Coordinates of N, CA and C in Angstrom, one line a residue:
H1 N 53.1 -147.1 30.2 CA 53.4 -146.9 31.7 C 54.4 -146.2 32.5
K2 N 54.8 -146.4 32.1 CA 56.1 -144.4 32.8 C 55.7 -143.8 32.9
E3 N 55.2 -143.3 31.5 CA 54.6 -142.0 31.5 C 53.2 -142.0 32.4
L4 N 53.0 -143.0 32.3 CA 51.5 -142.8 33.2 C 51.7 -142.3 34.1
A5 N 52.7 -143.2 34.9 CA 52.8 -143.4 36.0 C 53.4 -141.7 37.0
K6 N 54.7 -141.2 36.0 CA 54.5 -139.3 36.0 C 53.5 -138.9 36.5
L7 N 52.8 -139.5 35.3 CA 51.1 -138.0 35.6 C 50.7 -138.2 36.7
A8 N 50.4 -139.6 37.0 CA 50.1 -139.5 38.8 C 50.8 -139.1 39.1
V9 N 51.7 -138.9 39.7 CA 52.5 -138.6 40.5 C 52.3 -137.2 40.8
Y10 N 52.7 -136.0 39.6 CA 52.0 -134.7 39.9 C 50.7 -134.4 39.6
I11 N 49.8 -135.3 39.6 CA 48.2 -134.9 39.7 C 48.0 -135.5 41.8
L12 N 48.8 -136.5 42.2 CA 49.2 -136.3 43.4 C 49.9 -135.5 44.7
R13 N 50.7 -134.7 43.4 CA 51.6 -133.8 43.9 C 51.0 -132.4 43.9
K14 N 50.5 -132.5 42.7 CA 49.4 -130.8 42.8 C 48.3 -130.5 43.7
F15 N 47.7 -132.2 44.6 CA 47.0 -132.6 44.9 C 47.9 -131.5 46.3
T16 N 47.8 -132.4 46.4 CA 49.0 -132.5 48.0 C 49.4 -131.1 48.7
E17 N 49.7 -130.2 47.8 CA 50.4 -128.5 47.4 C 48.5 -127.6 47.4
V18 N 47.6 -127.9 46.4 CA 46.2 -127.0 47.0 C 45.7 -127.5 48.0
A19 N 45.4 -129.1 48.6 CA 45.1 -129.5 50.0 C 46.1 -128.7 51.3
A20 N 46.9 -128.6 51.2 CA 47.9 -127.7 51.9 C 47.1 -126.3 52.6
T21 N 46.5 -125.7 51.8 CA 46.1 -124.2 51.5 C 44.5 -124.4 51.4
N22 N 43.5 -125.2 51.5 CA 42.7 -125.5 51.1 C 41.9 -126.7 51.6
K23 N 41.5 -126.7 52.9 CA 41.0 -128.3 53.4 C 39.7 -128.8 52.9
T24 N 38.4 -128.0 52.2 CA 37.5 -128.9 51.5 C 38.1 -129.0 50.6
V25 N 39.1 -129.4 50.1 CA 39.8 -129.3 48.6 C 38.7 -131.5 48.4
F26 N 39.2 -131.8 50.1 CA 39.1 -133.6 50.2 C 37.2 -133.7 49.4
V27 N 36.5 -132.7 50.0 CA 35.1 -132.7 49.6 C 35.0 -132.6 47.9
E28 N 35.6 -131.7 48.0 CA 35.2 -130.6 46.3 C 35.7 -132.1 45.7
L29 N 36.5 -132.7 45.9 CA 37.1 -134.4 45.0 C 36.0 -135.1 44.4
L30 N 35.4 -135.7 45.3 CA 33.9 -135.7 45.7 C 32.8 -135.0 44.1
F31 N 32.7 -134.1 44.2 CA 32.1 -133.5 42.6 C 32.2 -133.2 41.2
P32 N 31.7 -133.4 40.6 CA 32.9 -133.2 39.7 C 32.3 -131.5 38.9
K33 N 33.7 -130.8 38.1 CA 33.8 -129.3 37.8 C 34.3 -129.0 36.9
H34 N 33.8 -128.0 36.6 CA 34.3 -127.1 35.5 C 35.1 -126.1 35.5
V35 N 35.8 -125.7 34.7 CA 36.9 -125.0 35.1 C 36.6 -123.7 35.7
K36 N 36.0 -123.5 36.1 CA 35.5 -121.4 37.4 C 36.1 -122.4 38.4
D37 N 34.4 -123.6 38.6 CA 34.7 -124.5 40.0 C 36.9 -124.7 40.4
A38 N 37.6 -125.7 39.1 CA 38.8 -125.7 39.4 C 39.6 -124.7 39.6
C39 N 39.5 -123.7 39.5 CA 41.0 -122.2 39.7 C 40.3 -121.6 40.5
E40 N 39.2 -121.3 41.0 CA 38.3 -120.9 42.4 C 39.5 -121.8 43.6
I41 N 39.2 -122.9 43.4 CA 39.2 -124.5 44.3 C 41.4 -124.1 44.2
V42 N 42.2 -124.0 43.6 CA 43.1 -123.7 43.3 C 43.8 -122.6 43.9
D43 N 43.0 -121.2 43.5 CA 43.3 -119.3 44.0 C 42.6 -119.4 45.0
G44 N 41.2 -119.5 45.2 CA 40.4 -119.2 46.1 C 40.0 -118.6 45.3
Y45 N 38.5 -118.8 46.8 CA 36.6 -119.1 46.2 C 36.1 -117.5 46.5
G46 N 35.9 -117.1 44.8 CA 35.8 -115.6 44.8 C 37.3 -115.2 43.6
S47 N 37.9 -115.2 43.5 CA 38.3 -115.4 43.2 C 39.1 -115.3 40.5
Y48 N 38.2 -116.2 41.1 CA 37.3 -116.3 39.2 C 37.2 -114.9 38.2
Q49 N 37.2 -115.0 37.1 CA 36.8 -113.7 36.2 C 37.2 -113.9 34.0
D50 N 35.5 -114.6 34.7 CA 34.8 -114.9 33.2 C 35.6 -113.5 32.7
S51 N 35.9 -113.9 31.4 CA 36.4 -111.8 30.8 C 35.1 -112.0 29.3
K52 N 34.4 -113.1 29.4 CA 33.8 -112.3 29.1 C 33.1 -112.0 29.7
N53 N 32.1 -111.6 29.9 CA 31.7 -111.3 31.2 C 31.9 -110.1 31.7
K54 N 33.1 -109.9 31.5 CA 33.7 -108.8 32.1 C 33.6 -107.5 31.6
R55 N 33.3 -106.1 31.6 CA 32.6 -105.3 31.0 C 33.7 -104.6 31.3
I56 N 34.6 -104.0 30.4 CA 35.3 -102.2 30.8 C 34.3 -100.9 30.7
A57 N 34.9 -100.0 31.8 CA 33.8 -99.4 31.3 C 34.6 -98.3 31.3
W58 N 33.6 -97.2 30.6 CA 33.6 -96.1 29.6 C 34.3 -95.2 30.6
E59 N 35.1 -94.7 30.0 CA 35.7 -93.1 31.3 C 35.5 -92.0 30.2
E60 N 35.5 -91.3 30.5 CA 35.1 -90.0 30.3 C 36.1 -89.0 28.4
H61 N 36.7 -89.8 29.4 CA 37.5 -89.2 28.3 C 37.7 -90.5 26.4
E62 N 37.6 -91.7 27.6 CA 37.1 -92.4 26.2 C 35.7 -92.2 25.5
E63 N 34.9 -91.2 26.0 CA 33.8 -91.0 25.1 C 34.0 -89.8 24.7
E64 N 35.0 -88.6 25.3 CA 35.0 -87.6 24.4 C 36.2 -88.1 22.9
E65 N 36.7 -89.2 23.3 CA 37.7 -89.2 22.3 C 36.9 -89.6 21.3
L66 N 35.8 -90.5 21.1 CA 35.5 -92.1 20.5 C 34.4 -90.1 19.5
R67 N 34.0 -89.3 20.6 CA 33.1 -88.5 19.9 C 33.9 -87.5 18.6
R68 N 35.7 -87.8 19.4 CA 36.3 -86.6 18.3 C 37.2 -86.9 17.0
L69 N 36.7 -89.2 17.4 CA 37.1 -89.9 16.0 C 36.1 -89.7 14.6
D70 N 34.9 -89.8 15.4 CA 33.9 -89.6 14.8 C 34.2 -88.3 13.5
E71 N 33.9 -87.0 15.0 CA 33.8 -85.9 13.5 C 34.4 -86.1 12.8
E72 N 36.4 -86.3 12.8 CA 37.4 -86.4 11.7 C 37.1 -88.0 10.7
Y73 N 36.3 -88.4 11.5 CA 35.8 -89.4 9.9 C 34.9 -89.0 9.2
S74 N 34.4 -87.9 10.5 CA 33.4 -87.7 9.0 C 34.0 -86.2 7.6
R75 N 35.7 -85.6 9.2 CA 36.1 -84.5 7.6 C 36.8 -84.9 7.1
T76 N 37.5 -86.3 6.9 CA 37.8 -86.9 6.1 C 37.0 -87.8 5.3
N77 N 37.7 -88.1 3.9 CA 37.5 -89.1 3.3 C 37.7 -90.1 2.9
V78 N 37.6 -91.2 4.4 CA 38.4 -92.6 3.9 C 37.3 -93.3 3.4
K79 N 36.9 -94.2 2.7 CA 37.3 -95.4 2.0 C 36.3 -96.3 2.8
E80 N 37.3 -96.4 4.2 CA 36.8 -97.9 5.1 C 35.9 -97.2 5.9
N81 N 35.4 -98.0 6.6 CA 33.9 -98.4 7.1 C 34.5 -98.4 8.1
K82 N 33.1 -97.2 8.5 CA 33.8 -95.9 10.0 C 33.9 -96.6 11.4
V83 N 33.2 -98.2 11.6 CA 34.0 -97.9 12.7 C 34.9 -99.0 12.6
D84 N 35.4 -99.6 11.6 CA 37.1 -100.2 11.9 C 37.7 -99.5 11.3
W85 N 37.8 -98.2 11.0 CA 38.7 -97.0 11.2 C 38.6 -95.8 12.2
I86 N 37.4 -96.3 13.1 CA 38.0 -96.1 15.1 C 38.8 -97.1 15.3
L87 N 37.7 -98.2 15.2 CA 38.8 -99.2 16.0 C 39.8 -99.3 15.5
D88 N 40.8 -98.4 14.0 CA 42.2 -99.0 13.9 C 42.7 -97.3 14.7
N89 N 42.2 -96.3 15.2 CA 42.7 -95.1 16.4 C 42.1 -95.1 17.6
I90 N 41.6 -96.4 17.9 CA 41.5 -95.8 19.6 C 42.4 -95.7 20.1
I91 N 42.9 -95.4 21.0 CA 43.1 -95.3 21.9 C 43.7 -97.2 22.7
N92 N 42.2 -96.8 23.1 CA 42.4 -98.5 23.7 C 42.2 -100.2 23.1
K93 N 42.9 -100.3 22.7 CA 43.1 -101.9 21.7 C 41.8 -103.2 22.1
D94 N 41.4 -102.4 23.8 CA 40.9 -103.6 24.1 C 39.2 -103.4 23.9
R95 N 39.5 -102.7 23.2 CA 37.9 -102.5 22.1 C 37.6 -103.4 21.7
S96 N 36.4 -103.2 22.0 CA 35.6 -104.5 21.1 C 34.8 -104.0 20.0
R97 N 34.8 -104.0 18.7 CA 33.4 -103.9 17.6 C 32.1 -102.9 17.9
T98 N 32.0 -104.7 18.5 CA 30.0 -104.6 20.0 C 30.4 -103.6 20.6
G99 N 31.0 -103.5 21.0 CA 31.8 -102.2 22.4 C 31.3 -100.8 22.0
V100 N 31.7 -101.1 20.4 CA 32.2 -99.0 19.7 C 30.8 -98.7 19.7
I101 N 30.3 -99.5 19.3 CA 28.7 -99.5 18.3 C 27.5 -99.1 18.9
K102 N 27.5 -100.1 20.3 CA 26.7 -99.8 20.8 C 26.5 -98.5 21.8
K103 N 28.3 -98.0 22.1 CA 28.4 -96.9 22.8 C 29.0 -95.5 21.3
M104 N 28.8 -95.8 20.2 CA 28.7 -95.0 20.0 C 26.4 -94.1 19.4
K105 N 25.4 -95.3 19.7 CA 24.7 -95.5 19.7 C 24.1 -94.3 20.7
E106 N 25.1 -95.2 21.7 CA 24.5 -94.5 23.2 C 24.4 -93.1 23.1
L107 N 25.7 -92.2 22.5 CA 26.6 -91.3 22.7 C 25.1 -90.7 21.3
G108 N 24.8 -91.3 20.1 CA 24.3 -89.8 19.4 C 24.3 -90.7 18.6
L109 N 25.8 -91.3 18.2 CA 26.4 -91.0 16.6 C 25.6 -91.6 15.3
E110 N 26.3 -91.0 15.1 CA 25.2 -92.0 13.4 C 26.3 -93.1 13.3
V111 N 25.1 -94.4 13.0 CA 26.6 -95.5 13.0 C 26.3 -96.5 11.5
P112 N 27.2 -96.3 10.9 CA 26.5 -96.9 8.8 C 25.7 -98.2 9.8
Q113 N 24.7 -98.8 8.9 CA 24.3 -99.9 8.6 C 25.0 -101.0 8.2
S114 N 25.1 -102.1 8.4 CA 26.0 -102.7 8.8 C 25.6 -103.9 7.1
K115 N 26.0 -104.3 6.1 CA 25.8 -104.8 5.0 C 24.6 -105.5 5.1
P116 N 24.0 -106.1 4.6 CA 23.3 -107.1 4.9 C 23.1 -108.7 4.7
K117 N 23.1 -109.7 5.3 CA 23.9 -111.0 4.7 C 23.9 -111.1 2.9
G118 N 24.8 -112.2 2.4 CA 23.7 -112.4 1.6 C 23.6 -111.8 0.5
L119 N 24.2 -110.2 0.8 CA 23.7 -109.3 -1.1 C 25.4 -109.2 -1.7
W120 N 25.0 -108.9 -3.1 CA 26.4 -108.9 -3.9 C 26.7 -107.8 -3.5
E121 N 28.1 -106.8 -3.6 CA 28.7 -106.2 -4.6 C 28.6 -105.9 -6.3
E122 N 28.2 -104.7 -6.7 CA 28.0 -104.9 -8.3 C 29.7 -105.0 -9.0
A123 N 31.1 -105.4 -8.8 CA 32.0 -106.1 -9.1 C 32.1 -107.8 -8.6
E124 N 31.4 -107.9 -8.0 CA 31.0 -109.7 -7.7 C 29.7 -109.7 -8.6
E125 N 29.0 -109.1 -9.3 CA 27.5 -109.9 -9.9 C 27.9 -109.7 -11.2
E126 N 29.2 -109.4 -11.7 CA 28.9 -108.7 -13.1 C 30.3 -109.5 -13.1
E127 N 31.4 -109.7 -12.0 CA 31.7 -111.6 -12.8 C 31.3 -112.6 -12.5
L128 N 29.7 -112.7 -11.4 CA 28.8 -113.4 -12.0 C 28.3 -113.5 -12.9
K129 N 28.2 -112.5 -13.6 CA 27.2 -113.1 -14.3 C 28.4 -113.0 -16.4
K130 N 29.0 -112.7 -16.2 CA 30.5 -113.0 -17.1 C 30.6 -114.7 -16.8
L131 N 30.3 -114.9 -15.6 CA 31.2 -116.1 -15.7 C 30.1 -117.6 -16.6
H132 N 29.1 -117.0 -15.7 CA 27.9 -117.4 -16.8 C 27.8 -117.6 -18.0
E133 N 27.9 -116.5 -17.9 CA 27.8 -116.7 -19.2 C 29.2 -117.2 -19.9
E134 N 29.6 -117.2 -19.5 CA 30.7 -118.5 -20.3 C 30.2 -119.6 -20.6
A135 N 30.3 -120.0 -18.8 CA 29.4 -121.5 -19.1 C 27.9 -121.9 -19.9
D136 N 27.5 -121.0 -20.4 CA 26.1 -121.1 -21.0 C 27.1 -121.3 -22.5
K137 N 28.5 -120.8 -23.0 CA 28.6 -121.0 -24.7 C 28.6 -122.1 -24.5
D138 N 29.5 -123.4 -23.3 CA 30.2 -124.4 -23.5 C 29.4 -125.4 -22.8
L139 N 28.1 -124.4 -22.7 CA 26.7 -126.2 -22.2 C 26.1 -127.0 -23.3
P140 N 26.1 -126.1 -24.7 CA 25.2 -127.3 -25.8 C 26.6 -128.5 -26.4
D141 N 28.1 -128.4 -25.8 CA 28.7 -128.3 -25.8 C 29.4 -130.2 -25.1
K142 N 29.1 -129.5 -24.7 CA 29.0 -130.4 -22.8 C 27.7 -131.5 -22.8
L143 N 26.6 -131.3 -23.3 CA 25.9 -131.5 -23.3 C 26.1 -132.8 -23.9
L144 N 26.5 -132.2 -25.6 CA 26.1 -133.1 -27.1 C 27.5 -134.0 -26.3
V145 N 28.7 -133.5 -25.5 CA 29.5 -134.8 -25.9 C 29.0 -135.8 -25.0
S146 N 27.8 -135.5 -23.6 CA 27.5 -136.3 -22.5 C 26.9 -137.1 -22.9
W147 N 26.0 -136.6 -24.1 CA 24.8 -137.3 -24.4 C 25.5 -138.8 -25.8
I148 N 26.7 -138.0 -26.4 CA 27.5 -139.5 -26.7 C 27.3 -140.0 -26.6
H149 N 28.0 -140.4 -25.6 CA 29.1 -141.3 -24.6 C 27.7 -141.9 -23.8
E150 N 26.8 -141.5 -23.9 CA 26.2 -142.3 -22.8 C 25.6 -143.5 -23.4

């Protein structure tokens, strides 16, 4: 009960703070809001920036760095995925994997094809075959035991 009263006092205090700077908050109170709307009411209209939609433009020196990293990857015998290696070595760590791949395609650089989902590597296939063979050896015994216990 006391905690609920404290919450109500806190909400009213914050509401009056916003009402001092934004006179339309009383009308806004009548309609349901999303996070974006709530941020704009408190911080001012047009101030909300969605980080998902915010694109970081590539500057010329960053494009040159991407070309240089692509060449460096080709010269060295790195076993790591090309895009992962570039992401590890790029200066601007805010770049996403998708953004780097898109820019590489735009610059005409070779982008490695991603492994189709669901395909197994050789080592995984061999391990699966080995496990299957082991299970096949035990299967007749297990069937016999289950048949006897019925």
